[in-house]
Coordinates of C-alpha atoms and ligand atoms in Angstrom, one line a residue:
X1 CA -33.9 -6.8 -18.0
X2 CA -30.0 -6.0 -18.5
X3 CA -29.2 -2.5 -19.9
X4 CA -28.3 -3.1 -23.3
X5 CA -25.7 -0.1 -23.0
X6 CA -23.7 -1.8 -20.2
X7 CA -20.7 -4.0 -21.4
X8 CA -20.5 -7.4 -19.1
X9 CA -17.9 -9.4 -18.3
X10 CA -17.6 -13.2 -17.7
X11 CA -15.3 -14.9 -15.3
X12 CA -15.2 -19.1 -14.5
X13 CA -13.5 -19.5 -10.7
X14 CA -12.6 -23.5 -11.2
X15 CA -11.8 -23.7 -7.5
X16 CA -10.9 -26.5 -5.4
X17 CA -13.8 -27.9 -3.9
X18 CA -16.9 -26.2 -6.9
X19 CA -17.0 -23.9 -9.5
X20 CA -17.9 -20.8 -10.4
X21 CA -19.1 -18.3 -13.0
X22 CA -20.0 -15.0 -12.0
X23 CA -20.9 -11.9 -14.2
X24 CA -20.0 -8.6 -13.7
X25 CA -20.9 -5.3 -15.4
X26 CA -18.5 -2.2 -16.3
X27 CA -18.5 -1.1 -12.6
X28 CA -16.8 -4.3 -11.2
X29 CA -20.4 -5.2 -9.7
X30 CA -22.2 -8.5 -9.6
X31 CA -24.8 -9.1 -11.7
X32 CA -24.8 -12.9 -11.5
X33 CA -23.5 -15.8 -9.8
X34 CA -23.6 -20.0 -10.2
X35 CA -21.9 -22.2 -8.5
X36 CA -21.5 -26.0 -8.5
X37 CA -19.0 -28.4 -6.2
X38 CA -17.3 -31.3 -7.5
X39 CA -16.1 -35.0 -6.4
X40 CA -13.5 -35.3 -4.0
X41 CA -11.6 -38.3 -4.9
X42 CA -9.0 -40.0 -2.2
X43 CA -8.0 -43.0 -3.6
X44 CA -5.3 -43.6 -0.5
X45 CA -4.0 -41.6 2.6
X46 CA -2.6 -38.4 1.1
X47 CA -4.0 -38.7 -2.7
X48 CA -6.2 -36.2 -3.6
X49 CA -7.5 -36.5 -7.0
X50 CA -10.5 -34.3 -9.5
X51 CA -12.3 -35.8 -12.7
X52 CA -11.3 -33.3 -15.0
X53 CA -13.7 -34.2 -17.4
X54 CA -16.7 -33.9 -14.6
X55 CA -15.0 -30.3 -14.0
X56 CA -15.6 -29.3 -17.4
X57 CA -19.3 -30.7 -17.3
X58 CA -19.5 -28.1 -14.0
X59 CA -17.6 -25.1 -15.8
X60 CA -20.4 -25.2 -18.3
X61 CA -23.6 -25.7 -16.4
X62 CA -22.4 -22.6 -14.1
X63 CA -21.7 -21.0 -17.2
X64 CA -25.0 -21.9 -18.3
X65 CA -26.4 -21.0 -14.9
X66 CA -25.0 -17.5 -14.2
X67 CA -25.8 -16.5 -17.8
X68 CA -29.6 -17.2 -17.4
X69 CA -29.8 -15.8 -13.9
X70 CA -28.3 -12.6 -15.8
X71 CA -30.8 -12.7 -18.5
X72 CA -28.4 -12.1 -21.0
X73 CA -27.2 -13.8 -24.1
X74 CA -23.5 -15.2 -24.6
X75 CA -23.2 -11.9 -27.5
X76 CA -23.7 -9.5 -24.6
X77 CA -20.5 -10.5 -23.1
X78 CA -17.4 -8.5 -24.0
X79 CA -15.1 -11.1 -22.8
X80 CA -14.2 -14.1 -20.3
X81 CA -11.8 -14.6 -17.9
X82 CA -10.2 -17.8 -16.1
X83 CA -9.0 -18.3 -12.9
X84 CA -8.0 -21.7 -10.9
X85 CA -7.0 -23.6 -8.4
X86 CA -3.4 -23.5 -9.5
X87 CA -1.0 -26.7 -9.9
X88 CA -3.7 -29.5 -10.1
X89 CA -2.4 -31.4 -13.5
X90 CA -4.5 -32.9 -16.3
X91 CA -3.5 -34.6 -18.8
X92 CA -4.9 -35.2 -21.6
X93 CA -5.0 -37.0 -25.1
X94 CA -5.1 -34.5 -28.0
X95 CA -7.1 -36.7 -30.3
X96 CA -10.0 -37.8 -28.1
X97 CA -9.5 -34.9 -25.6
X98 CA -10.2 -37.3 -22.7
X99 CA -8.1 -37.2 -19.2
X100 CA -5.8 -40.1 -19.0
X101 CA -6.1 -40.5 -15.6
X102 CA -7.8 -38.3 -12.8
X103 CA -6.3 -34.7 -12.5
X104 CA -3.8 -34.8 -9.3
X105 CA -4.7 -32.4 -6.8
X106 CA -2.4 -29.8 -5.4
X107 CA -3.3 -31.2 -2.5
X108 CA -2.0 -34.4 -3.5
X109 CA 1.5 -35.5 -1.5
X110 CA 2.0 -38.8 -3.3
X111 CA 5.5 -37.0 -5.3
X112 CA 6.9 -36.6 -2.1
X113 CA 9.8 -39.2 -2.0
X114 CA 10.2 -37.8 -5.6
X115 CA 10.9 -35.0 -4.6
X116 CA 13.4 -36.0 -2.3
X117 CA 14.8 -38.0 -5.2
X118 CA 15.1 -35.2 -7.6
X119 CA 16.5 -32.9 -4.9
X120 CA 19.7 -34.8 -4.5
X121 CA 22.7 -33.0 -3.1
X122 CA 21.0 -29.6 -3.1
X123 CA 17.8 -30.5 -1.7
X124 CA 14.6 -28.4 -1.4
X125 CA 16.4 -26.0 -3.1
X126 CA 17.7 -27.1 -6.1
X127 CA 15.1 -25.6 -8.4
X128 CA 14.3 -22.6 -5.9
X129 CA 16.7 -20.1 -8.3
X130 CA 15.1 -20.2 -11.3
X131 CA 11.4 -20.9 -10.6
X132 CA 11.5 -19.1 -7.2
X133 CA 9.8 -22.3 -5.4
X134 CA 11.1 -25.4 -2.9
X135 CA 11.4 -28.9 -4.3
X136 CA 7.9 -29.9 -2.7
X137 CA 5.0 -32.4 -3.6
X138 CA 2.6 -28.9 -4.0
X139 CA 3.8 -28.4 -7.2
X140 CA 2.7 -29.5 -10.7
X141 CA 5.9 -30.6 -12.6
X142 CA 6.6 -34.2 -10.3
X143 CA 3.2 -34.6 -10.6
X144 CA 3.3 -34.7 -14.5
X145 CA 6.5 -36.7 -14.4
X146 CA 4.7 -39.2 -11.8
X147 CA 1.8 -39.5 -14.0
X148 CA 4.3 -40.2 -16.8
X149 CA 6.6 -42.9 -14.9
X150 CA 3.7 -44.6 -13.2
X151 CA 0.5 -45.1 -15.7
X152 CA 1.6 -47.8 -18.2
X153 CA 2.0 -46.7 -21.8
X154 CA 1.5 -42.5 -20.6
X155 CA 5.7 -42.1 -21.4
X156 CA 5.4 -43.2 -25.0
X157 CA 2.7 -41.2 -26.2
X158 CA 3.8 -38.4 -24.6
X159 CA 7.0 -39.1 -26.4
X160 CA 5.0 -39.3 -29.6
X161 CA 3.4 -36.2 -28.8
X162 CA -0.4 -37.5 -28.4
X163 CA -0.9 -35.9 -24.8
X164 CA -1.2 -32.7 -23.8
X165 CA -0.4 -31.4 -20.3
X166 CA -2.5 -28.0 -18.2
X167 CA -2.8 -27.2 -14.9
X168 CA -6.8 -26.4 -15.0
X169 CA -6.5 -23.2 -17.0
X170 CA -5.3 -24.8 -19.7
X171 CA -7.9 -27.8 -19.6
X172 CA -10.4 -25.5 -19.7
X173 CA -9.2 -23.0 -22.1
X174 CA -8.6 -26.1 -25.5
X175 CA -11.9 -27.0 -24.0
X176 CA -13.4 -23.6 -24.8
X177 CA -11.9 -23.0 -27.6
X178 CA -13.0 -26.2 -29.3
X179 CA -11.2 -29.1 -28.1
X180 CA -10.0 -31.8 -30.4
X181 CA -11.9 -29.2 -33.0
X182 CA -9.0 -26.4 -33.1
X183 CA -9.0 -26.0 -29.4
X184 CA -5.8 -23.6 -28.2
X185 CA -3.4 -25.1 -26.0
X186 CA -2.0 -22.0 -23.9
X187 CA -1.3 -21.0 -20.1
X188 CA -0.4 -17.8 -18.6
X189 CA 2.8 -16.8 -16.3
X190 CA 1.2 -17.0 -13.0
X191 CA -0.1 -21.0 -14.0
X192 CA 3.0 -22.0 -15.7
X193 CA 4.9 -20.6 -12.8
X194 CA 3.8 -23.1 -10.3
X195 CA 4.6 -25.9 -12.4
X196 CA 8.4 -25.5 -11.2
X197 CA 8.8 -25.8 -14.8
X198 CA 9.3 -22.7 -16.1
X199 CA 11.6 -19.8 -15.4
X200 CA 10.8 -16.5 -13.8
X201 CA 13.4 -14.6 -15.7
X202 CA 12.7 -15.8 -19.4
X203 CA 8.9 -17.1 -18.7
X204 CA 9.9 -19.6 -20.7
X205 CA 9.8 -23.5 -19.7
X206 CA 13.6 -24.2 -18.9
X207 CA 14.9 -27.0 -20.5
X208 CA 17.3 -27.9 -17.7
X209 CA 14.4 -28.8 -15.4
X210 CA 12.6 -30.4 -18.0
X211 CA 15.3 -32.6 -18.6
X212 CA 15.9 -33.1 -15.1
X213 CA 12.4 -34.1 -14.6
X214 CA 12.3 -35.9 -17.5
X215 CA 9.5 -34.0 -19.0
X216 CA 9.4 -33.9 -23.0
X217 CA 8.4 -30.3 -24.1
X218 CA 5.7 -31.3 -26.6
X219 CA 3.5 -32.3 -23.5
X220 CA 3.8 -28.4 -23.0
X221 CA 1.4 -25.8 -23.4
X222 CA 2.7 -22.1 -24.9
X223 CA 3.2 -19.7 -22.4
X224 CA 1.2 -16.8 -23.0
X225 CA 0.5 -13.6 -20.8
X226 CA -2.2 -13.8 -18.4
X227 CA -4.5 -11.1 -20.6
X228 CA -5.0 -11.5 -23.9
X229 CA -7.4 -12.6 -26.2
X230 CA -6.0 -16.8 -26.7
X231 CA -9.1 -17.8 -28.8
X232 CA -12.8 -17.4 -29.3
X233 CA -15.2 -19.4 -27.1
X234 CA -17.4 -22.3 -29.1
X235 CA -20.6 -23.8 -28.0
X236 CA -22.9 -22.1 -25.2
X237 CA -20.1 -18.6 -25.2
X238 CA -19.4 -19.0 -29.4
X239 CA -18.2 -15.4 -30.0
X240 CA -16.6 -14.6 -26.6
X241 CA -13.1 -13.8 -26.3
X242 CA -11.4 -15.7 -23.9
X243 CA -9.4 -12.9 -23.0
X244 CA -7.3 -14.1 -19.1
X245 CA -6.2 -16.3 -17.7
X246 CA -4.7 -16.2 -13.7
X247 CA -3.7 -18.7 -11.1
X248 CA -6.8 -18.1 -8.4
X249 CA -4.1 -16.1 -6.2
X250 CA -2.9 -13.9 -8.3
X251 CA -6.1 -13.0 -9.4
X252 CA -7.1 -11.9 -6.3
X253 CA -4.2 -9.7 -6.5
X254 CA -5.6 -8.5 -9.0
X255 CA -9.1 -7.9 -8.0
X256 CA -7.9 -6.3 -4.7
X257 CA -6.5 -3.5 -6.6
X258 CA -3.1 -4.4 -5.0
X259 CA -0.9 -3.0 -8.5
X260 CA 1.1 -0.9 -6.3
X261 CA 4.6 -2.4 -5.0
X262 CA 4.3 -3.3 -1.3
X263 CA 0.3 -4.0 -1.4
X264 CA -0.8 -7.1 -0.3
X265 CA -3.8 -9.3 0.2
X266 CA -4.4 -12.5 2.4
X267 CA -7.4 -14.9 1.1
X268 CA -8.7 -17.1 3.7
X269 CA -10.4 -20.2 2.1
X270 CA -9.6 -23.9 2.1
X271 CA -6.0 -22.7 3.4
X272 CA -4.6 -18.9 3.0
X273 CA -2.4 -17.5 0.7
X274 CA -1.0 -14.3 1.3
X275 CA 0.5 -12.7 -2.0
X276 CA 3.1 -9.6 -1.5
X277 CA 3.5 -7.1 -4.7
X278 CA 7.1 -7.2 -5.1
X279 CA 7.1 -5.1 -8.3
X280 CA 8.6 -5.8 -11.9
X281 CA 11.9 -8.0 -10.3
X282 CA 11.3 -11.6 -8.5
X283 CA 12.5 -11.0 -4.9
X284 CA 14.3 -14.4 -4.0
X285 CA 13.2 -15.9 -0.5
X286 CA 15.4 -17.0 2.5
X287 CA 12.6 -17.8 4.8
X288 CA 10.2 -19.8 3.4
X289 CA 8.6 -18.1 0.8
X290 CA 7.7 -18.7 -2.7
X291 CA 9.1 -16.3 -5.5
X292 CA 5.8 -16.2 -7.9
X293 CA 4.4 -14.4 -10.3
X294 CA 1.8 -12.0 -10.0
X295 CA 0.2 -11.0 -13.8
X296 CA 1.2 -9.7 -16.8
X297 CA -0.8 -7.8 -19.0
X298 CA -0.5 -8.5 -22.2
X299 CA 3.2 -6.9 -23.5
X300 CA 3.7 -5.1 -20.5
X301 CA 6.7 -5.9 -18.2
X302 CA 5.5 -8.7 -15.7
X303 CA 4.6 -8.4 -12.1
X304 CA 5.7 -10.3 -9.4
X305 CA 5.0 -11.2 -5.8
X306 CA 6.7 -13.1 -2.4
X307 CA 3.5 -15.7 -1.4
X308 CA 3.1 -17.4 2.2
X309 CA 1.2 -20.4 1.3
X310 CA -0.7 -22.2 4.3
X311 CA -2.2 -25.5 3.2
X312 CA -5.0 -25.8 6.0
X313 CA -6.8 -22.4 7.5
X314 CA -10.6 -22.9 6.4
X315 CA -10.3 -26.7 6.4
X316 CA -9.3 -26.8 9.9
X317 CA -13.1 -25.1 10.5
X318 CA -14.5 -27.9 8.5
X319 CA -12.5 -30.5 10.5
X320 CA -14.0 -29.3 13.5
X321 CA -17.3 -29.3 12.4
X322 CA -17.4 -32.6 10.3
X323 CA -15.0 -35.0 11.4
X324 CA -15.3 -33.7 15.9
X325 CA -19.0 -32.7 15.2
X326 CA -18.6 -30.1 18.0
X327 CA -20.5 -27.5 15.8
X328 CA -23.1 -28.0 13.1
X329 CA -22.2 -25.4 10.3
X330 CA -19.0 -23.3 10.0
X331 CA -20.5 -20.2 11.2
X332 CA -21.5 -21.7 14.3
X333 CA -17.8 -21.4 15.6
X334 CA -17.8 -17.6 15.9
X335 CA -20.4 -18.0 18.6
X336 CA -18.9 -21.0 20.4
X337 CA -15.3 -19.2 20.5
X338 CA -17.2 -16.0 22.1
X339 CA -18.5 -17.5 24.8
X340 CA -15.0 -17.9 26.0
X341 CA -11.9 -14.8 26.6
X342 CA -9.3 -16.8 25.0
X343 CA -8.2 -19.9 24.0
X344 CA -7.4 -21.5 27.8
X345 CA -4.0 -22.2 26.8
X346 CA -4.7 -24.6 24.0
X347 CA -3.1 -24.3 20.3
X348 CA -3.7 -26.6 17.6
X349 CA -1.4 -26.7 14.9
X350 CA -3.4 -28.2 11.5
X351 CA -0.5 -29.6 9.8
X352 CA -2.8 -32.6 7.9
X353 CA -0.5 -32.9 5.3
X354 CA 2.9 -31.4 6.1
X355 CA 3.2 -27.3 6.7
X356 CA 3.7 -25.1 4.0
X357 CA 4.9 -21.6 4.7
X358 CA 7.3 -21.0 5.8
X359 CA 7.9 -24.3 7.2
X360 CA 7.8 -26.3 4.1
X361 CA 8.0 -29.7 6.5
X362 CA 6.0 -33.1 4.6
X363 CA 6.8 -34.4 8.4
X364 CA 5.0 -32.5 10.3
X365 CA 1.4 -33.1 11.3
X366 CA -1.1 -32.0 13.5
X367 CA -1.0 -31.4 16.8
X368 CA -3.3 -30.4 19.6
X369 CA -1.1 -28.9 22.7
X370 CA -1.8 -27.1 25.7
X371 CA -4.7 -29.1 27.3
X372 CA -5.9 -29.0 31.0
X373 CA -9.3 -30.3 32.1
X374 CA -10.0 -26.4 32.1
X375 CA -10.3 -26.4 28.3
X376 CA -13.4 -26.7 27.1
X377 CA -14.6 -26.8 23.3
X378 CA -15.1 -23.4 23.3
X379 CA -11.2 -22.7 23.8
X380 CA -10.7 -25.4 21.3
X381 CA -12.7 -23.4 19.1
X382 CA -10.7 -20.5 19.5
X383 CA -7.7 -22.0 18.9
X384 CA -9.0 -23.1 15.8
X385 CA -9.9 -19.8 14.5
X386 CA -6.3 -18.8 16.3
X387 CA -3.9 -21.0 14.1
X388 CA -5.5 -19.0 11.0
X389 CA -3.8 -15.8 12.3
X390 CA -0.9 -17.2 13.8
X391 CA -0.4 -19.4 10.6
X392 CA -0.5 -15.4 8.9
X393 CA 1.5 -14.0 11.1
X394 CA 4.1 -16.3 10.3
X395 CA 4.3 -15.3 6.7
X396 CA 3.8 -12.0 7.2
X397 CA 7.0 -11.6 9.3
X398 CA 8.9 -13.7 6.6
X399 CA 7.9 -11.4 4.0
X400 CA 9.4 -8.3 6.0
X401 CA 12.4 -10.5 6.5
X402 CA 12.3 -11.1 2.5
X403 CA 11.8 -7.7 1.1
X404 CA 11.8 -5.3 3.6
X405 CA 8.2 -4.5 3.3
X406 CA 6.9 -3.7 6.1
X407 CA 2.7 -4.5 5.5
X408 CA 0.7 -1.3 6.8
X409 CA -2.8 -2.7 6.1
X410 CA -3.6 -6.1 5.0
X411 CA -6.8 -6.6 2.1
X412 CA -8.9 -9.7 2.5
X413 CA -11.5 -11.7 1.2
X414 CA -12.6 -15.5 0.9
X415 CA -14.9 -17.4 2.8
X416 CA -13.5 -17.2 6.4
X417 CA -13.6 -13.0 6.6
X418 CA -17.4 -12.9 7.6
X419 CA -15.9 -14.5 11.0
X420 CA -15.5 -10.5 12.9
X421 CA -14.0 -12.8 15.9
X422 CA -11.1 -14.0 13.5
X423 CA -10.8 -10.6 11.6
X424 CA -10.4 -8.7 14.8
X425 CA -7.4 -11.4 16.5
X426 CA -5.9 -11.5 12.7
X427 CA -5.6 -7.7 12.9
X428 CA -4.2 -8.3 17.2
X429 CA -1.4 -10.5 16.2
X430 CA -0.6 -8.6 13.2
X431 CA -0.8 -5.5 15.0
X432 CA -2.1 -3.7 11.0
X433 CA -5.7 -2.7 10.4
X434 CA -7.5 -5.7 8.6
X435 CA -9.6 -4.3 5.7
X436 CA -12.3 -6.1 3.7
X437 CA -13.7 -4.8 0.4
X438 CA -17.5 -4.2 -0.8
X439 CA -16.8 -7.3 -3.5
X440 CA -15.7 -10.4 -1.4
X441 CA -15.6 -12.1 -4.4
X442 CA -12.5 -10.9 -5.7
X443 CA -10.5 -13.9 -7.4
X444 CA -13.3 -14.1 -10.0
X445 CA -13.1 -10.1 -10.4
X446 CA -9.8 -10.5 -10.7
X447 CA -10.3 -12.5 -13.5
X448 CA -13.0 -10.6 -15.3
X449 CA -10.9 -7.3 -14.6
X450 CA -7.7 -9.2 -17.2
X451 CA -10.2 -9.8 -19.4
X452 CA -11.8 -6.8 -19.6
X453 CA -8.6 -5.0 -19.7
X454 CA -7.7 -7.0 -22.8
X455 CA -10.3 -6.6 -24.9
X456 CA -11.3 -3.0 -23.7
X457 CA -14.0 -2.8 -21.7
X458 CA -11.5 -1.4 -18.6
X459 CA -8.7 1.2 -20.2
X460 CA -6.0 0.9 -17.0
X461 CA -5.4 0.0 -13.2
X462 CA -6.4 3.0 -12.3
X463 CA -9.8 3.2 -13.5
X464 CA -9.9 -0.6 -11.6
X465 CA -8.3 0.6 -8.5
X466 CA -11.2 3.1 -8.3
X467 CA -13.6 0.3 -8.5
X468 CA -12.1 -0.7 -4.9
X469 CA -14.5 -0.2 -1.8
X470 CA -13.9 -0.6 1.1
X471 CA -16.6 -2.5 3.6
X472 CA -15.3 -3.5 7.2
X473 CA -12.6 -2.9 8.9
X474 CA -10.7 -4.5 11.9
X475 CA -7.9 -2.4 14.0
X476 CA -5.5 -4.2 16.5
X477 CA -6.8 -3.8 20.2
X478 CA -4.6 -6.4 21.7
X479 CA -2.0 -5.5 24.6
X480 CA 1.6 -6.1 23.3
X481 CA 3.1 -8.0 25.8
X482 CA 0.3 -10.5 25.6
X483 CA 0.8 -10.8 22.0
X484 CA 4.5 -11.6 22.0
X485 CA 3.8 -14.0 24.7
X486 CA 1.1 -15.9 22.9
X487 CA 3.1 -15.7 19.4
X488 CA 6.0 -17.6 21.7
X489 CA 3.5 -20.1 22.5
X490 CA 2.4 -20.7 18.6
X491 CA 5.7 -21.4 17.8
X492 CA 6.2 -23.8 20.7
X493 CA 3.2 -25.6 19.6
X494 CA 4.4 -25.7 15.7
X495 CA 7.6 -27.2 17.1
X496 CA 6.1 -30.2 18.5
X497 CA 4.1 -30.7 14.9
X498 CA 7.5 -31.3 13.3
X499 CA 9.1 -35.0 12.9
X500 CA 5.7 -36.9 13.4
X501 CA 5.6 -38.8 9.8
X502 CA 9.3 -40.2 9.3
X503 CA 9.5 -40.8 5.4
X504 CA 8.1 -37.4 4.3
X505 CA 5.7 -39.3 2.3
Ligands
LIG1 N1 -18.1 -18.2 9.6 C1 -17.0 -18.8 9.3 N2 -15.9 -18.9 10.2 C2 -14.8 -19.5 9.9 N3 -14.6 -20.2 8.8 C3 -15.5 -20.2 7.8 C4 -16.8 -19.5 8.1 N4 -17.6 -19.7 7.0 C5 -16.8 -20.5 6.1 N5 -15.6 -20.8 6.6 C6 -14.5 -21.5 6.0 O1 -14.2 -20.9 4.8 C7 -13.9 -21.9 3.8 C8 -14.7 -21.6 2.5 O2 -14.2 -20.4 1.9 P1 -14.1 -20.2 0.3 O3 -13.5 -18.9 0.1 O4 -15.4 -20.5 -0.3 O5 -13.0 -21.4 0.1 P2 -12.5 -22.2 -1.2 O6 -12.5 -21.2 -2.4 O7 -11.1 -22.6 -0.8 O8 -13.4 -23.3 -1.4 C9 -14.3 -23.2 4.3 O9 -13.1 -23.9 4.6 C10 -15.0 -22.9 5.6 O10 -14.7 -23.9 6.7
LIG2 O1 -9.1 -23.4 -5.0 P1 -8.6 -22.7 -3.7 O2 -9.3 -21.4 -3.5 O3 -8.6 -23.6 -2.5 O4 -7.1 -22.3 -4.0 C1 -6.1 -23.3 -4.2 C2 -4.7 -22.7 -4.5 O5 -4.7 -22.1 -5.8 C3 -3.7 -23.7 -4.4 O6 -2.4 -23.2 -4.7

């Protein structure tokens, strides 16, 4: 039975690939976890789409799910928290509250030539000084103004103000809160920050770029921080504040403990996103980086961070065990890549749709280089689990380049850090200690720990940041000179990935 004196906290992860609900109690520990995946949906080479409405059906039946396997009712919960795969866009029509067409995946690269087109004269970076990111098809503001220009009839109900526009937070939020009965049509600073929409000084959509995209503003949800209380929960949570809301990066930011300027933390899942605390000023990027935010609490002045994106680290695993067959689940690689010393001179570069940080090429694509008949697939394996940490330590040098910041120890979590063989080369080529906390699952913490904050349960960072525990930890071992000479290699390798898809698209 739950102890009654013990305030819990809710948190929905709407991920890429499933959801999740987890709930914690006061201590930042788990008490209870559901999880459900979701439909792929290609519809051509480089399309990646989500039912949003079959995402909703998920959100609740996790929510359903974790709250039974807790044993509590929907009143024990102080609060909720959101946090989600960031830039997917819905949208949706306010009367019905149906999707008009299939959410568009962040993965998605059909607003490529778009993008192009919209860059003009100035190119990638015609946008980059206000929202902080490249002109690139990762983004959620083509994608709305694709939707717009391309399903027949979207243009003039938007223009008559009958749809609504969210990246997943949103969606999920109105949906909460009551829908089409009185449901709240907010987003928080970190989401509305990767629409390329909004500004990073004002946090206000900028109505240059919406003109330029030709985006009308009443498609636009408010802008709100990411912890406060938006709106009470109806249905299965009626009662519960729905108290945060945080792009799945940031709050792992957040749930790292990483408040402190200079902390940082690398999550390895479907691809890696490592997210540098820059402090209360954006720090603007010459190498490759996007200028993001990291939270805001409430009133308080906001925080923001430097992110390396990578688009494929995890999903190169998958590749190798689903589409090659060479292993059977993705833990099986750690023992395949051990049975070798290295890699055998092979390097695979998993640019499936483009690179991202800090490359940001829609031309490049994958390559395999270095072969001999001496390679075996247990070198290929390794190289595999090699382009994660090379991928890293690409960012990672931009983001001294950027601020300065020299990273001391890097903080990480997601799926691919119970692979020791990965953690220990990621710490190698970095040449930092790797550290991994007691709670893996920290983007959903992060979450719950906004909420919480907002409506009381948690009175400051610091009483968080003493929640934070550390549980393994890698230090380099790897000879210098073999480092610098393999890093030369890597970047030899990502060279020949570049120019291989001519129109970008
Ligand atoms: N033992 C392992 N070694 C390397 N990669 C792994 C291992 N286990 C899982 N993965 C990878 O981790 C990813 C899943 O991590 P997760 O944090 O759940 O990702 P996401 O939230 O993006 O779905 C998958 O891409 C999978 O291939
Ligand atoms: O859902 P994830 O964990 O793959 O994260 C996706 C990122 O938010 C994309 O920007």
């Amino acid at each position: 039975m739950p102890d009654t004196s013990v305030k819990y906290v809710a948190a929905i992860d709407q991920g890429t690939t499933s959801s999740r609900c987890i709930i914690f109690n006061q201590d930042g520990e788990i008490v209870a976890v559901d999880q459900r995946e979701h439909r792929q949906i290609f519809p051509k080479p480089g399309w990646v789409e989500h039912d949003a409405t079959e995402i909703w059906s998920k959100v609740q039946a996790v929510v359903a799910g974790a709250i039974a396997k807790a044993g509590l009712r929907a009143d024990q919960l102080s609060a909720l928290g959101i946090t989600n795969q960031r830039e997917t866009t819905v949208l949706w029509d306010r009367a019905t509250g149906k999707p008009v067409h299939n959410a568009i995946v962040w993965q998605d690269t059909r607003t490529s030539a778009l993008c192009n087109e919209l860059g003009g004269a100035d190119g990638q970076d015609r946008f980059r000084e206000t929202t902080g990111l490249p002109l690139a098809s990762y983004f959620s503001g083509p994608k709305a103004a694709w939707l717009l220009d391309n399903v027949p009839g979207l243009r003039a109900r938007a223009e008559r103000g009958e749809l609504a526009f969210g990246t997943i937070d949103s969606w999920l939020i109105w949906n909460l809160t009551g829908g089409t009965n009185g449901g709240v049509h907010v987003t928080d600073v970190t989401n509305a920050g990767r629409t390329m929409l909004m500004s990073l000084e004002t946090l206000e959509w900028d109505q240059s770029i919406l003109s330029a995209m030709n985006i009308p503003e009443s498609l636009l949800p408010e802008i709100r921080s990411s912890a406060e209380v938006y709106g009470t929960a109806v249905g299965q949570l009626a009662g519960v504040p729905v108290a945060s809301a945080l792009g799945d990066q940031q709050a792992a930011v957040f749930g790292q403990a990483c408040y402190d300027t200079g902390t940082a933390k690398n999550t390895y899942g479907t691809g890696s996103f490592l997210l540098l605390n820059t402090g209360n000023r954006p720090v603007p990027s010459k190498n490759g980086l996007l200028t993001t935010m990291g939270y805001k609490i409430g009133s308080e002045a906001p925080v923001y961070c430097l992110e390396g994106s990578i688009a494929i680290t995890g999903a190169l695993v998958q590749w190798f065990r689903d589409q090659l067959g060479i292993i059977k689940t993705a833990d099986e690689i750690e023992t395949l890549a051990a049975s070798v010393d290295d890699n055998g001179g092979a390097y695979i570069v998993p640019a499936f749709s483009g690179l991202f940080a800090p490359y940001w090429r829609s031309d490049a694509r994958g390559v395999v280089t270095g072969l001999t008949r001496y390679v075996t697939k247990a070198h290929l394996a390794r190289a595999v689990l090699e382009a994660t940490s090379w991928q890293t330590r690409e960012v990672v040098d931009a983001m001294y380049q950027d601020s300065g910041v020299q990273i001391t120890t890097l903080k990480v979590d997601g799926g691919m850090t119970k692979n020791n063989l990965l953690m220990q080369h990621q710490a190698d080529v970095l040449g930092v200690p790797v550290i991994r906390p007691r709670v893996s699952e920290t983007t959903c913490l992060g979450a719950a720990y906004a909420a919480g904050l907002a409506t009381g349960v948690w009175n400051d960072l610091d009483e968080l940041k003493a929640h934070w525990q550390r549980d393994a930890e890698w230090t380099p071992a790897m000879d210098a000179g073999v480092r610098d000479r393999e890093y030369q290699n890597w970047r030899k390798a990502v060279e020949k990935s570049f120019g291989w898809y001519a129109d970008g698209s």
